[in-house]
Amino acid sequence: MSKVQVVLINPKSATNVGGVMRAAGCYGVEKVHHTGNRYGFAQKFATDTKQRIDEIPLCALENIETLVKSDTKIIAVELIDGATPLPHFEHPENAIYVLGPEDGSIRKDVLKHCDDVVYVPTVGCMNLAATVNVVLYDRLAKASNTDYSREFLLQNRDNNNRVTFKKKN
């Protein structure tokens, strides 16, 4: 089974971190890390509406180098020259996705530990939580073991959703 983690470099917005935690739960991320101290100041404003923090560890990280392992690829997500467009990227089985701060870029001392850099081909940049959702969805959509069954849909929809749809003939 593949292992996926997310690293947020010095995130400033607890709202975005809450959105990242919700995405992490939706896409089977095993752990989310954050560097820097800005999130600690903003943490009381978090918007993790599904309380994924109860299921997925959100850990402070001093140095990304501690995550380097031979069976895991570290993938930066950043709009920088030399990055691979996400539609052309083949996700590794075990991956750590590193995303920069909302108001800056991933520093070179972090990039030197990365195996690849990808970017989402948008006009301008997206917010942090939106970017995590797109990258993790791309990973899911390209995976060969994704469950598209009706049973999966029924099991995972919101409790308040009992709507059905029949296509017109």
Short mmCIF file of C-alpha atoms in Angstrom, two decimals:
data_model
loop_
_atom_site.label_atom_id
_atom_site.label_comp_id
_atom_site.label_asym_id
_atom_site.label_seq_id
_atom_site.Cartn_x
_atom_site.Cartn_y
_atom_site.Cartn_z
CA MET A 1 0.00 0.00 0.00
CA SER A 2 1.35 3.41 -0.91
CA LYS A 3 2.21 6.01 1.70
CA VAL A 4 1.57 9.71 1.24
CA GLN A 5 2.54 12.63 3.44
CA VAL A 6 2.28 16.39 3.02
CA VAL A 7 4.74 19.03 4.24
CA LEU A 8 3.61 22.66 4.54
CA ILE A 9 6.50 25.10 4.64
CA ASN A 10 5.72 27.81 7.20
CA PRO A 11 1.98 28.11 6.47
CA LYS A 12 0.46 31.36 7.66
CA SER A 13 -3.24 30.57 7.40
CA ALA A 14 -4.97 28.21 9.81
CA THR A 15 -7.90 28.22 7.40
CA ASN A 16 -5.66 26.75 4.71
CA VAL A 17 -4.19 24.20 7.12
CA GLY A 18 -7.73 23.15 8.05
CA GLY A 19 -8.52 22.75 4.34
CA VAL A 20 -5.34 20.72 3.88
CA MET A 21 -6.34 18.44 6.76
CA ARG A 22 -9.75 17.86 5.19
CA ALA A 23 -8.07 17.02 1.86
CA ALA A 24 -5.64 14.73 3.67
CA GLY A 25 -8.57 12.77 5.05
CA CYS A 26 -10.33 12.58 1.69
CA TYR A 27 -7.25 11.29 -0.13
CA GLY A 28 -5.72 8.94 2.44
CA VAL A 29 -2.72 10.99 3.57
CA GLU A 30 -1.06 9.39 6.58
CA LYS A 31 0.60 12.49 8.07
CA VAL A 32 0.81 16.25 7.57
CA HIS A 33 3.87 18.20 8.72
CA HIS A 34 4.37 21.94 9.03
CA THR A 35 7.50 24.01 9.49
CA GLY A 36 7.91 27.48 10.95
CA ASN A 37 5.97 29.11 13.76
CA ARG A 38 3.20 31.04 11.99
CA TYR A 39 0.69 28.18 12.09
CA GLY A 40 1.11 27.90 15.87
CA PHE A 41 -0.04 31.50 16.27
CA ALA A 42 -3.04 31.03 13.97
CA GLN A 43 -4.01 27.49 15.04
CA LYS A 44 -7.02 28.58 17.11
CA PHE A 45 -8.67 29.75 13.86
CA ALA A 46 -8.38 26.35 12.12
CA THR A 47 -11.28 25.22 9.95
CA ASP A 48 -10.86 21.45 9.86
CA THR A 49 -14.62 20.90 9.61
CA LYS A 50 -14.34 17.10 9.46
CA GLN A 51 -11.97 16.98 12.47
CA ARG A 52 -9.35 15.08 10.45
CA ILE A 53 -6.75 16.16 12.98
CA ASP A 54 -8.24 13.46 15.24
CA GLU A 55 -7.29 10.83 12.61
CA ILE A 56 -4.23 12.26 10.87
CA PRO A 57 -1.22 13.56 12.78
CA LEU A 58 -0.34 17.22 12.18
CA CYS A 59 3.26 17.50 13.32
CA ALA A 60 5.73 20.35 13.64
CA LEU A 61 8.86 19.67 11.57
CA GLU A 62 12.25 21.27 12.11
CA ASN A 63 14.08 19.92 9.07
CA ILE A 64 12.78 18.17 5.95
CA GLU A 65 16.02 16.20 5.81
CA THR A 66 14.67 13.95 8.60
CA LEU A 67 12.00 12.68 6.17
CA VAL A 68 14.45 11.53 3.47
CA LYS A 69 14.15 7.75 2.97
CA SER A 70 15.25 5.49 0.13
CA ASP A 71 11.73 4.18 -0.59
CA THR A 72 10.05 7.61 -0.59
CA LYS A 73 10.25 10.40 -3.16
CA ILE A 74 10.01 14.01 -2.06
CA ILE A 75 8.04 16.09 -4.54
CA ALA A 76 7.92 19.87 -4.31
CA VAL A 77 4.83 21.61 -5.65
CA GLU A 78 5.84 25.03 -6.88
CA LEU A 79 5.49 27.35 -9.87
CA ILE A 80 9.19 27.45 -10.74
CA ASP A 81 11.24 27.15 -13.89
CA GLY A 82 12.17 23.52 -14.52
CA ALA A 83 9.09 22.05 -12.84
CA THR A 84 7.03 19.30 -14.51
CA PRO A 85 3.40 20.13 -15.36
CA LEU A 86 1.16 18.04 -13.08
CA PRO A 87 -0.76 16.42 -16.01
CA HIS A 88 2.57 14.98 -17.25
CA PHE A 89 3.77 13.79 -13.84
CA GLU A 90 3.81 10.15 -12.78
CA HIS A 91 3.29 9.97 -9.03
CA PRO A 92 5.65 7.68 -7.11
CA GLU A 93 4.17 4.94 -4.93
CA ASN A 94 5.47 6.50 -1.71
CA ALA A 95 5.54 10.29 -1.79
CA ILE A 96 5.95 13.34 0.36
CA TYR A 97 4.49 16.47 -1.26
CA VAL A 98 6.12 19.70 -0.13
CA LEU A 99 4.24 22.98 -0.56
CA GLY A 100 5.60 26.45 0.05
CA PRO A 101 4.10 29.25 2.12
CA GLU A 102 1.14 31.22 0.83
CA ASP A 103 3.26 34.35 0.56
CA GLY A 104 6.55 32.95 -0.72
CA SER A 105 8.39 30.10 -2.37
CA ILE A 106 10.12 26.93 -1.27
CA ARG A 107 13.72 27.80 -0.42
CA LYS A 108 16.70 26.23 -2.21
CA ASP A 109 17.88 24.50 0.99
CA VAL A 110 14.56 22.57 0.96
CA LEU A 111 14.51 21.99 -2.81
CA LYS A 112 17.91 20.27 -2.66
CA HIS A 113 16.21 17.37 -0.82
CA CYS A 114 13.46 17.02 -3.45
CA ASP A 115 13.45 14.36 -6.16
CA ASP A 116 11.18 16.37 -8.46
CA VAL A 117 9.16 19.57 -8.69
CA VAL A 118 5.68 19.75 -10.19
CA TYR A 119 3.34 22.63 -10.87
CA VAL A 120 -0.35 22.99 -11.56
CA PRO A 121 -0.68 24.80 -14.92
CA THR A 122 -2.98 27.63 -13.87
CA VAL A 123 -3.04 31.33 -14.67
CA GLY A 124 -1.44 32.63 -11.49
CA CYS A 125 -1.23 30.59 -8.33
CA MET A 126 -3.92 28.83 -6.31
CA ASN A 127 -4.26 28.93 -2.56
CA LEU A 128 -2.48 26.32 -0.47
CA ALA A 129 -5.46 24.09 0.36
CA ALA A 130 -6.73 24.19 -3.23
CA THR A 131 -3.31 23.16 -4.51
CA VAL A 132 -3.12 20.20 -2.11
CA ASN A 133 -6.58 19.08 -3.25
CA VAL A 134 -5.63 19.26 -6.94
CA VAL A 135 -2.33 17.41 -6.48
CA LEU A 136 -3.88 14.65 -4.37
CA TYR A 137 -6.84 14.33 -6.74
CA ASP A 138 -4.42 13.99 -9.67
CA ARG A 139 -2.65 11.21 -7.77
CA LEU A 140 -5.98 9.46 -7.13
CA ALA A 141 -7.19 9.86 -10.73
CA LYS A 142 -3.97 8.34 -12.11
CA ALA A 143 -3.88 5.42 -9.64
CA SER A 144 -4.72 1.99 -11.00
CA ASN A 145 -6.41 0.84 -7.78
CA THR A 146 -8.98 3.62 -7.37
CA ASP A 147 -12.41 2.33 -6.37
CA TYR A 148 -15.13 3.81 -8.63
CA SER A 149 -17.89 1.46 -7.48
CA ARG A 150 -21.40 2.53 -6.52
CA GLU A 151 -20.85 0.93 -3.11
CA PHE A 152 -17.82 3.17 -2.50
CA LEU A 153 -19.83 6.24 -3.49
CA LEU A 154 -22.71 5.33 -1.19
CA GLN A 155 -20.38 4.58 1.71
CA ASN A 156 -18.50 7.87 1.45
CA ARG A 157 -21.12 10.49 0.61
CA ASP A 158 -22.28 12.95 3.24
CA ASN A 159 -24.92 11.64 5.66
CA ASN A 160 -27.34 14.33 4.51
CA ASN A 161 -27.03 13.35 0.84
CA ARG A 162 -29.64 10.82 -0.27
CA VAL A 163 -30.14 12.21 -3.78
CA THR A 164 -30.14 9.88 -6.80
CA PHE A 165 -29.82 10.68 -10.48
CA LYS A 166 -31.14 8.83 -13.50
CA LYS A 167 -29.81 9.77 -16.93
CA LYS A 168 -32.28 10.77 -19.60
CA ASN A 169 -32.72 8.30 -22.44
#
